[in-house]
mmCIF file of C-alpha atoms and ligand atoms in Angstrom:
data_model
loop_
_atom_site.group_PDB
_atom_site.id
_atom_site.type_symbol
_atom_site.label_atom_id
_atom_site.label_comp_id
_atom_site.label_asym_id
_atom_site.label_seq_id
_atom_site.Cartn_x
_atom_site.Cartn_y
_atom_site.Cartn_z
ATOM 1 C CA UNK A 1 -8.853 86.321 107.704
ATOM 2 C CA UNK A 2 -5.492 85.091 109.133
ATOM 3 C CA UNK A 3 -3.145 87.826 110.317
ATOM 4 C CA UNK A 4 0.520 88.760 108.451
ATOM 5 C CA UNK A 5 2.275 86.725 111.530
ATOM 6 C CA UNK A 6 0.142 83.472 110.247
ATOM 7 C CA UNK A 7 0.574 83.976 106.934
ATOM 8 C CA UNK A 8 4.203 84.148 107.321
ATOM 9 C CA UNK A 9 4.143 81.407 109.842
ATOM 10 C CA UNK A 10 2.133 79.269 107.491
ATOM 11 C CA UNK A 11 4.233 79.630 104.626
ATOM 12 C CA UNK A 12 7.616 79.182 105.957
ATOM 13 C CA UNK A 13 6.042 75.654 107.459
ATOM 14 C CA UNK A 14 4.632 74.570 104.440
ATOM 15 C CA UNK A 15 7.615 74.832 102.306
ATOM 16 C CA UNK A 16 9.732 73.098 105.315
ATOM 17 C CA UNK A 17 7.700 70.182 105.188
ATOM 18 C CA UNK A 18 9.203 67.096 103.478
ATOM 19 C CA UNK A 19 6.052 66.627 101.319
ATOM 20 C CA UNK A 20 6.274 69.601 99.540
ATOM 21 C CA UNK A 21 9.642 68.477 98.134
ATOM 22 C CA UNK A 22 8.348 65.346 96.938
ATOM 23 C CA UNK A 23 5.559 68.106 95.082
ATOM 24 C CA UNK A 24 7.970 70.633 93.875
ATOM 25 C CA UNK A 25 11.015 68.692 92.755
ATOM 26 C CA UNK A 26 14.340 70.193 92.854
ATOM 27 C CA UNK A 27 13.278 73.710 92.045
ATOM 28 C CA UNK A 28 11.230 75.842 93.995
ATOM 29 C CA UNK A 29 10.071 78.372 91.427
ATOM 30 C CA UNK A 30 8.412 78.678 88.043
ATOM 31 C CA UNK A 31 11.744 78.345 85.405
ATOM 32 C CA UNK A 32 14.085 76.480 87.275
ATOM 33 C CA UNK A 33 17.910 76.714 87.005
ATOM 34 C CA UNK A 34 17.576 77.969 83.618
ATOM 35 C CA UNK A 35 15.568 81.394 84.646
ATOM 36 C CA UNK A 36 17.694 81.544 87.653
ATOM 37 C CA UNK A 37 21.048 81.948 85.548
ATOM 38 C CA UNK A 38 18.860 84.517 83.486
ATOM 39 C CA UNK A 39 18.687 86.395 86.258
ATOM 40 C CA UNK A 40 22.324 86.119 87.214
ATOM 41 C CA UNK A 41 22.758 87.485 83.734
ATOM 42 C CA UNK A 42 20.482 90.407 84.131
ATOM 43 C CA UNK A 43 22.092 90.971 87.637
ATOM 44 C CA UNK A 44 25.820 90.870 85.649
ATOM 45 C CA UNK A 45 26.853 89.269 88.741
ATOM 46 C CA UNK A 46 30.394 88.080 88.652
ATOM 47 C CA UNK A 47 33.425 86.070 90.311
ATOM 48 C CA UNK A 48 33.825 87.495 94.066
ATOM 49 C CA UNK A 49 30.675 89.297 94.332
ATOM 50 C CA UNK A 50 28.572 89.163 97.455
ATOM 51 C CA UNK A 51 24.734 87.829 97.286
ATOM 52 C CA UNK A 52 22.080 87.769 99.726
ATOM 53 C CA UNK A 53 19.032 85.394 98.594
ATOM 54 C CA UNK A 54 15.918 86.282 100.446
ATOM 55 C CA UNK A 55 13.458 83.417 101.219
ATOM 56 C CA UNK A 56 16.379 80.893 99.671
ATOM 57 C CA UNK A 57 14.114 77.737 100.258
ATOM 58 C CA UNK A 58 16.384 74.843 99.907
ATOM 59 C CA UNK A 59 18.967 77.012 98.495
ATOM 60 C CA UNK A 60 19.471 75.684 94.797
ATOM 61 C CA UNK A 61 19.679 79.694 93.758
ATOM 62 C CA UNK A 62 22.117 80.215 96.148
ATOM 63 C CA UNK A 63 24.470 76.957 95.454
ATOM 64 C CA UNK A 64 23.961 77.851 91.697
ATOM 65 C CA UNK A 65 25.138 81.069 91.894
ATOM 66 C CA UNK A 66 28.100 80.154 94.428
ATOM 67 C CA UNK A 67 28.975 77.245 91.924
ATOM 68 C CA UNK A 68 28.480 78.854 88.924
ATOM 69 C CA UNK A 69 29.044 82.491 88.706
ATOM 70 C CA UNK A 70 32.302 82.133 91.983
ATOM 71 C CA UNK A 71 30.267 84.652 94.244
ATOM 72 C CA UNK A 72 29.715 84.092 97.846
ATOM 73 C CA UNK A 73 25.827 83.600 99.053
ATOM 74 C CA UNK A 74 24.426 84.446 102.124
ATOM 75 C CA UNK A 75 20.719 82.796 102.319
ATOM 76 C CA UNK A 76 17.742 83.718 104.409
ATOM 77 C CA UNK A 77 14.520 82.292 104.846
ATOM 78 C CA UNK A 78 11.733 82.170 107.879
ATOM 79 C CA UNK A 79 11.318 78.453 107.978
ATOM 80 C CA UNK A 80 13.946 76.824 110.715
ATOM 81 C CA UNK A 81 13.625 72.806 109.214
ATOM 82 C CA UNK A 82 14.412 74.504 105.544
ATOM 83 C CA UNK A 83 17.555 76.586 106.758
ATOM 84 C CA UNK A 84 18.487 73.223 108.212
ATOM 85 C CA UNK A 85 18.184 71.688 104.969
ATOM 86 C CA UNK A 86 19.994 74.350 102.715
ATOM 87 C CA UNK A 87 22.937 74.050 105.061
ATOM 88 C CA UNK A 88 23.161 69.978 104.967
ATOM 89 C CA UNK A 89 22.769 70.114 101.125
ATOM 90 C CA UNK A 90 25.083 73.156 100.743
ATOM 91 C CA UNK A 91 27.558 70.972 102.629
ATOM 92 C CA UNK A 92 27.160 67.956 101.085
ATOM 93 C CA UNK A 93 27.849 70.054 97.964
ATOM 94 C CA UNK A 94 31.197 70.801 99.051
ATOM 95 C CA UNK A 95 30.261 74.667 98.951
ATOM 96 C CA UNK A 96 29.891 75.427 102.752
ATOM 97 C CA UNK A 97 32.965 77.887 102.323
ATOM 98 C CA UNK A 98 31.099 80.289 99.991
ATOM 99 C CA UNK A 99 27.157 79.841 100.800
ATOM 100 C CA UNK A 100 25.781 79.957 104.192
ATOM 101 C CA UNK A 101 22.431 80.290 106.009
ATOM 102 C CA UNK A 102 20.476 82.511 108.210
ATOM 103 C CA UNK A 103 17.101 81.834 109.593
ATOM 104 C CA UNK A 104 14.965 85.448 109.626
ATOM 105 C CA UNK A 105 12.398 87.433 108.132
ATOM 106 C CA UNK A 106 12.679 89.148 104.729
ATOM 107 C CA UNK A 107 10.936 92.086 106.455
ATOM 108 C CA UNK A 108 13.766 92.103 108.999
ATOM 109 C CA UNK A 109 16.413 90.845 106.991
ATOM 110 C CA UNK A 110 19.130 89.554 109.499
ATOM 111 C CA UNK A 111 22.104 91.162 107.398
ATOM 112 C CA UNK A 112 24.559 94.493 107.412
ATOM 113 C CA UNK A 113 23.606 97.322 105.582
ATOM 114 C CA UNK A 114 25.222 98.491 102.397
ATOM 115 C CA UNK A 115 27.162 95.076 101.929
ATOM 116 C CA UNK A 116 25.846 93.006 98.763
ATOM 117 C CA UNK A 117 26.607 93.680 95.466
ATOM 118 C CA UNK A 118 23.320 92.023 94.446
ATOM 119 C CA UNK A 119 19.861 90.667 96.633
ATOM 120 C CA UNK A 120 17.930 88.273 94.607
ATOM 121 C CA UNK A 121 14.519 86.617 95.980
ATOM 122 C CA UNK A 122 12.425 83.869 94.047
ATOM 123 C CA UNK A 123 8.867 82.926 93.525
ATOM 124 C CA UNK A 124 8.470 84.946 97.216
ATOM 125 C CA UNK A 125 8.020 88.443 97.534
ATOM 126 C CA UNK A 126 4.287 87.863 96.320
ATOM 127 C CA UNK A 127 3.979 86.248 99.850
ATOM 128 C CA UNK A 128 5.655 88.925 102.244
ATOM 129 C CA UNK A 129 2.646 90.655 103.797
ATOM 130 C CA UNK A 130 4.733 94.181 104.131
ATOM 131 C CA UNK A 131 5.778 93.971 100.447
ATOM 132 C CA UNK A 132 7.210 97.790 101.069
ATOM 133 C CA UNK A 133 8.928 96.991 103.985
ATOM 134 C CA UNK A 134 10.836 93.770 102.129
ATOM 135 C CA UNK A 135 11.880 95.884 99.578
ATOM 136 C CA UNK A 136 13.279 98.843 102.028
ATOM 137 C CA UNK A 137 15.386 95.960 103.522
ATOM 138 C CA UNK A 138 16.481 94.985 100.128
ATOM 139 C CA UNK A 139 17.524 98.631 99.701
ATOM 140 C CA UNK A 140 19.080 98.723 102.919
ATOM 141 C CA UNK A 141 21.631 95.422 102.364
ATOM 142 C CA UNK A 142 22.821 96.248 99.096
ATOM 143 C CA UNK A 143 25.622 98.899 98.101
ATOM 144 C CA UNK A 144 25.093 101.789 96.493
ATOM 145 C CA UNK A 145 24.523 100.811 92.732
ATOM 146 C CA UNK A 146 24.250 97.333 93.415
ATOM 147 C CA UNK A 147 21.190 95.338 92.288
ATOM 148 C CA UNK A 148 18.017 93.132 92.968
ATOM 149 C CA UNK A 149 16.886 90.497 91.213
ATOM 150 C CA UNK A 150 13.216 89.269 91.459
ATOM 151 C CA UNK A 151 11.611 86.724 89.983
ATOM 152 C CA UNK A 152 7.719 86.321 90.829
ATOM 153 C CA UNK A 153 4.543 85.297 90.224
ATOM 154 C CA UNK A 154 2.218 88.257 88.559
ATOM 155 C CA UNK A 155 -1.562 88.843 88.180
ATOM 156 C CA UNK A 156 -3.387 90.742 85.709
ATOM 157 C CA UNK A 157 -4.654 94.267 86.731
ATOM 158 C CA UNK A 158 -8.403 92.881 87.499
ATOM 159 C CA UNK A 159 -7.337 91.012 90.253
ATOM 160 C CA UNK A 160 -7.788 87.172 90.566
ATOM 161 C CA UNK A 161 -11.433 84.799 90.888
ATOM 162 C CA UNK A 162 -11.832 84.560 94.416
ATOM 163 C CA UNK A 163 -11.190 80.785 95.356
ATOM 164 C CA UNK A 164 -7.483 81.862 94.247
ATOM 165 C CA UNK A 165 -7.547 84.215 97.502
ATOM 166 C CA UNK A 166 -7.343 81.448 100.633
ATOM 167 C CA UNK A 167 -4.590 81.011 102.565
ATOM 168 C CA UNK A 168 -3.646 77.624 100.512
ATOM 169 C CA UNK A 169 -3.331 80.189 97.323
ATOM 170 C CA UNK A 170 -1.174 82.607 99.636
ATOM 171 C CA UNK A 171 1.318 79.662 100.465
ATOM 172 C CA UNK A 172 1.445 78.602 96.677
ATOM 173 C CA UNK A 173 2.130 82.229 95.847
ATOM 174 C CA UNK A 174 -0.341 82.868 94.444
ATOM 175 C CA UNK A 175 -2.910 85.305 96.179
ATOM 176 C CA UNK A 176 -1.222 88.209 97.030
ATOM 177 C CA UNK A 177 0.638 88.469 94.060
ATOM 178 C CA UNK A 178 0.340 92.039 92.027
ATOM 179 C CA UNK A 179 0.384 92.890 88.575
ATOM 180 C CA UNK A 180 4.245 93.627 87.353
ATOM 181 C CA UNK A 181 3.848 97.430 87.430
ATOM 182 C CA UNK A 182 2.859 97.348 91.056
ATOM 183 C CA UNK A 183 6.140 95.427 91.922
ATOM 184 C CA UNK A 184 8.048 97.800 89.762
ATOM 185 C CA UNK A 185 6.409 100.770 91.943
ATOM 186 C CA UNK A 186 7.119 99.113 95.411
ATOM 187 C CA UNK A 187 10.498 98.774 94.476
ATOM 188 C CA UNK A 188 10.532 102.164 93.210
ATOM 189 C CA UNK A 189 9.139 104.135 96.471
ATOM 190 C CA UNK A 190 11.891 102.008 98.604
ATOM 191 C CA UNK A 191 14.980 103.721 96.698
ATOM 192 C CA UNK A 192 15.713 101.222 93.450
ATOM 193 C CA UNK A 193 15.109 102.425 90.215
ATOM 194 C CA UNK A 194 13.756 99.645 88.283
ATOM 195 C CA UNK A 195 16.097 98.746 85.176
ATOM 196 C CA UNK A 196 14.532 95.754 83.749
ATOM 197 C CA UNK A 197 11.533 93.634 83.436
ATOM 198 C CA UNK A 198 10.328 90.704 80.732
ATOM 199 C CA UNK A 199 7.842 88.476 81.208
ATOM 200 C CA UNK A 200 7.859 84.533 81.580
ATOM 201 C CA UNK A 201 4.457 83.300 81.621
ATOM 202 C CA UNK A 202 4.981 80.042 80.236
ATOM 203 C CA UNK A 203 7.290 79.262 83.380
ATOM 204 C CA UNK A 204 4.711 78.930 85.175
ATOM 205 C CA UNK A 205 2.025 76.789 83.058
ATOM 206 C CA UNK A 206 5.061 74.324 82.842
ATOM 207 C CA UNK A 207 5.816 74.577 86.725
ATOM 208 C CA UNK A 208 2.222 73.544 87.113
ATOM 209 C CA UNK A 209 1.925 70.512 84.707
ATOM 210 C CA UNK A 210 4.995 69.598 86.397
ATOM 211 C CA UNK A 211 3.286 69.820 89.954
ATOM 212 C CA UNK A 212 0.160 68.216 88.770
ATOM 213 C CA UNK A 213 2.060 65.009 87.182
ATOM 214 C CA UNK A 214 3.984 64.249 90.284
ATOM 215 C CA UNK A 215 0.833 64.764 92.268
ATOM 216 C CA UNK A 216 -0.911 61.784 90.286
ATOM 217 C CA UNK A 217 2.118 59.564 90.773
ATOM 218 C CA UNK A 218 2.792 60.354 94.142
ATOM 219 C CA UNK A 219 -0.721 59.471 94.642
ATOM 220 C CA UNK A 220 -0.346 56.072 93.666
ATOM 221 C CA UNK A 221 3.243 55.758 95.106
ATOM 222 C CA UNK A 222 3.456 57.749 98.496
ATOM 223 C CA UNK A 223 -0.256 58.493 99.602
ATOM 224 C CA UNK A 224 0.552 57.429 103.024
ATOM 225 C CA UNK A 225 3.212 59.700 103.580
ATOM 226 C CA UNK A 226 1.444 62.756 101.477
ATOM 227 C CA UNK A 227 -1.716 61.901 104.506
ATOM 228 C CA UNK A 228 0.673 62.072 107.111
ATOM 229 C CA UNK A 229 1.809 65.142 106.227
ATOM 230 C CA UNK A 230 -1.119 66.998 105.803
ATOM 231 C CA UNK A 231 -1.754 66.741 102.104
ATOM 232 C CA UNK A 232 -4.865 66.473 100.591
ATOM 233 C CA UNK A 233 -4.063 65.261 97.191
ATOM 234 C CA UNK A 234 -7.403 65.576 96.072
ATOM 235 C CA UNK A 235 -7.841 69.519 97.011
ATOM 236 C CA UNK A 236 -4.451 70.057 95.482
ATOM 237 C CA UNK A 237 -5.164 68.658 92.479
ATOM 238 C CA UNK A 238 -8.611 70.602 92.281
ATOM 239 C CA UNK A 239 -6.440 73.666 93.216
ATOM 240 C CA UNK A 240 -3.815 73.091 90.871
ATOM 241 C CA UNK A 241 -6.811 72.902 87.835
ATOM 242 C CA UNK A 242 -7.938 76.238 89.043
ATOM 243 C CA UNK A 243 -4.586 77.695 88.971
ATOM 244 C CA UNK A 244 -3.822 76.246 85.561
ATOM 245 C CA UNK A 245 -7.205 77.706 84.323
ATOM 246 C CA UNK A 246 -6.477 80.912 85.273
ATOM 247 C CA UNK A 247 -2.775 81.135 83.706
ATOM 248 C CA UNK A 248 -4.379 79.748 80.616
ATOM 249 C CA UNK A 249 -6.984 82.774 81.106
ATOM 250 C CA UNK A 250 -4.135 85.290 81.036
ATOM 251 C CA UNK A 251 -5.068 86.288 85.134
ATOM 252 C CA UNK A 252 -1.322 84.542 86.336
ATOM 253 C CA UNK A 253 1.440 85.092 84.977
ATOM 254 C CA UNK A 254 5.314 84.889 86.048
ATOM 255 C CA UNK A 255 8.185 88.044 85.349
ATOM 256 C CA UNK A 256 11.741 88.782 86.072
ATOM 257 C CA UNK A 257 12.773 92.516 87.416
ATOM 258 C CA UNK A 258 16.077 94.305 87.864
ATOM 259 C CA UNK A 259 16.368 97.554 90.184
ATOM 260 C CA UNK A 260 19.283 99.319 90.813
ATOM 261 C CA UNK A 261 20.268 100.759 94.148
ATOM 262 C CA UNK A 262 20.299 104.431 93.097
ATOM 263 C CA UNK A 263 23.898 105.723 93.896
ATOM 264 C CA UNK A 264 23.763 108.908 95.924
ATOM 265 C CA UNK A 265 20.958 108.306 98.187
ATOM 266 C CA UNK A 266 20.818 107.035 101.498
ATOM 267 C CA UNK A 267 17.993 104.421 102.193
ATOM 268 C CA UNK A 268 16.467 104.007 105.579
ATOM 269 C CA UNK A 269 14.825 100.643 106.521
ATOM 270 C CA UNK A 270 10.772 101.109 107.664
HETATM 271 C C1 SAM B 1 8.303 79.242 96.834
HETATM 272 S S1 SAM B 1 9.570 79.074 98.003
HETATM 273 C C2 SAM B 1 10.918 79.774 97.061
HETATM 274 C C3 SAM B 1 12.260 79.319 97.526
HETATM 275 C C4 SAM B 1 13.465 79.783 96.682
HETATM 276 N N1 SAM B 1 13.560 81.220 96.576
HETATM 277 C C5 SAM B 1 13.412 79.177 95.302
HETATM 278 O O1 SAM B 1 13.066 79.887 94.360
HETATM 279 O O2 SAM B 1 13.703 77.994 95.169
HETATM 280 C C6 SAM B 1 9.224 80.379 99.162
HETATM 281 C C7 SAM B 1 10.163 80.427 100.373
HETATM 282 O O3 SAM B 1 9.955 81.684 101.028
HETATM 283 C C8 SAM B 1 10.120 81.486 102.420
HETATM 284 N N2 SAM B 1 9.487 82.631 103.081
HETATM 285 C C9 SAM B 1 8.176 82.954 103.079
HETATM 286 N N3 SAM B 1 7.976 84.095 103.755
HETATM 287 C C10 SAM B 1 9.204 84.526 104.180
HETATM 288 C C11 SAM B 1 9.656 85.653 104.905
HETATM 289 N N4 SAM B 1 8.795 86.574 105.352
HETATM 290 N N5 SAM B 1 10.974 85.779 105.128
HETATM 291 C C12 SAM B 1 11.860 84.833 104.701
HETATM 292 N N6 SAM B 1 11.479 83.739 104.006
HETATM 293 C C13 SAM B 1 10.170 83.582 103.753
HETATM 294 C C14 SAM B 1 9.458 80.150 102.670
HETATM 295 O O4 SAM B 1 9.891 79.589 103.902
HETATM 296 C C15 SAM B 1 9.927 79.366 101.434
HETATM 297 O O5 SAM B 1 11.123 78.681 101.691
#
């Protein structure tokens, strides 16, 4: 059993490393840009609003919403090489001026209190170990009345088969995920009064055909590189059946939440 530090250590590696973006592609998350300007939507965020996106990744959320709804971004994540990249692609961009970086923890998020009109976090809160304490610092950074947007992987109330529980399902997201009404409760109990949810299951069973082509091409094309960096193609692609099996079974599934900062209370970080 590896401990929360591990896990978080573990993730924030994996998801630096280059091979993974020859995996993933451009997007880091089940519905791409699309379900990313959904959430914008849902959020109502507009021009010269203030952001914070938790566990950016490469930052495409951020530079989309910077680009595309004229707010400013402030991105964190844990992993040092992939803060490095969001800030050379954010500047190549041309949007250093209105989206910058921060390397920290989403359970000590590295950002005032009370300032952001909106948090949103992507295809990661299933993975923070202290899921309450995340969502007290989401509380914490946002204004009164201002919102968070999540968009995450779900599982059905039974729990998942229990080769989808290693530390290789914890990285993909996928095995400490909780059914939607759980997230909607954690959120609740840290101050934010959940406003909206919908579901987007078929995000995900596209994310993984997606993830399981490129794996057979980049097999052919870049198996060298994938072996030098750590990749077993062949456990991947044995994972990546499993996971597809299960979505198909109804056990993972992918949602969308909105929670509001309730107005007159006070929220206090754990
Ligand atoms: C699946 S990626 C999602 C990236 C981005 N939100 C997106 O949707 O494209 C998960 C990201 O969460 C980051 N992460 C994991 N645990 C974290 C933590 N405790 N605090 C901050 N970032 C974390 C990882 O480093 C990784 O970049």
């Amino acid at each position: 059993m590896s401990t929360p530090a591990e896990i978080k250590a573990c993730c924030a590696a994996s998801y630096g490393n280059d091979a993974v973006a020859l995996v993933l592609g451009e997007s880091y998350h089940p519905g791409g840009p699309a379900l990313t300007r959904k959430l914008a939507e849902r959020l109502r965020l507009h021009s010269g609003q203030r952001v914070a996106d938790i566990a950016t990744g490469p930052g495409a959320t951020a530079r989309l919403l910077a680009a595309e709804y004229d707010v400013t971004v402030d991105g964190v994540d844990l992993g040092q090489s992939t803060v490095e990249r969001a800030t050379a692609a954010t500047g190549e961009a041309g949007l250093a001026a209105k989206v910058r970086f921060h390397l920290g923890d989403a359970e000590r998020i590295p950002l005032p209190d009370n300032a952001f009109d909106a948090v949103v976090c992507e295809c990661a809160f299933c993975t923070f170990p202290d899921k309450a304490t995340a969502a007290a610092e989401f509380a914490r950074i946002l204004r009164p009345g201002g919102r968070v947007g999540i968009t995450d992987v779900t599982i059905a109330e039974g729990g998942l088969p229990e080769e989808l529980g290693t530390l290789a399902a914890w990285v993909a997201c996928i095995a400490d995920a909780r059914p939607l009404a759980e997230y909607a409760a954690i959120l609740e109990r840290a101050g934010l009064r959940v406003v909206h949810t919908e579901t987007h299951d078929a995000a995900i069973a596209r994310m993984i055909d997606e993830i399981d082509a490129r794996l057979r091409v980049l097999r052919m094309t870049a198996s060298a590189r994938l072996a030098e960096a750590g990749v077993d193609v062949e456990a991947v692609l044995r994972y990546v059946a499993l996971a597809r099996e299960a979505v198909a079974d109804g056990l993972i599934g992918y949602a969308l939440l909105v929670a509001e900062r309730r107005a007159s209370e006070r929220v206090f970080a754990g």
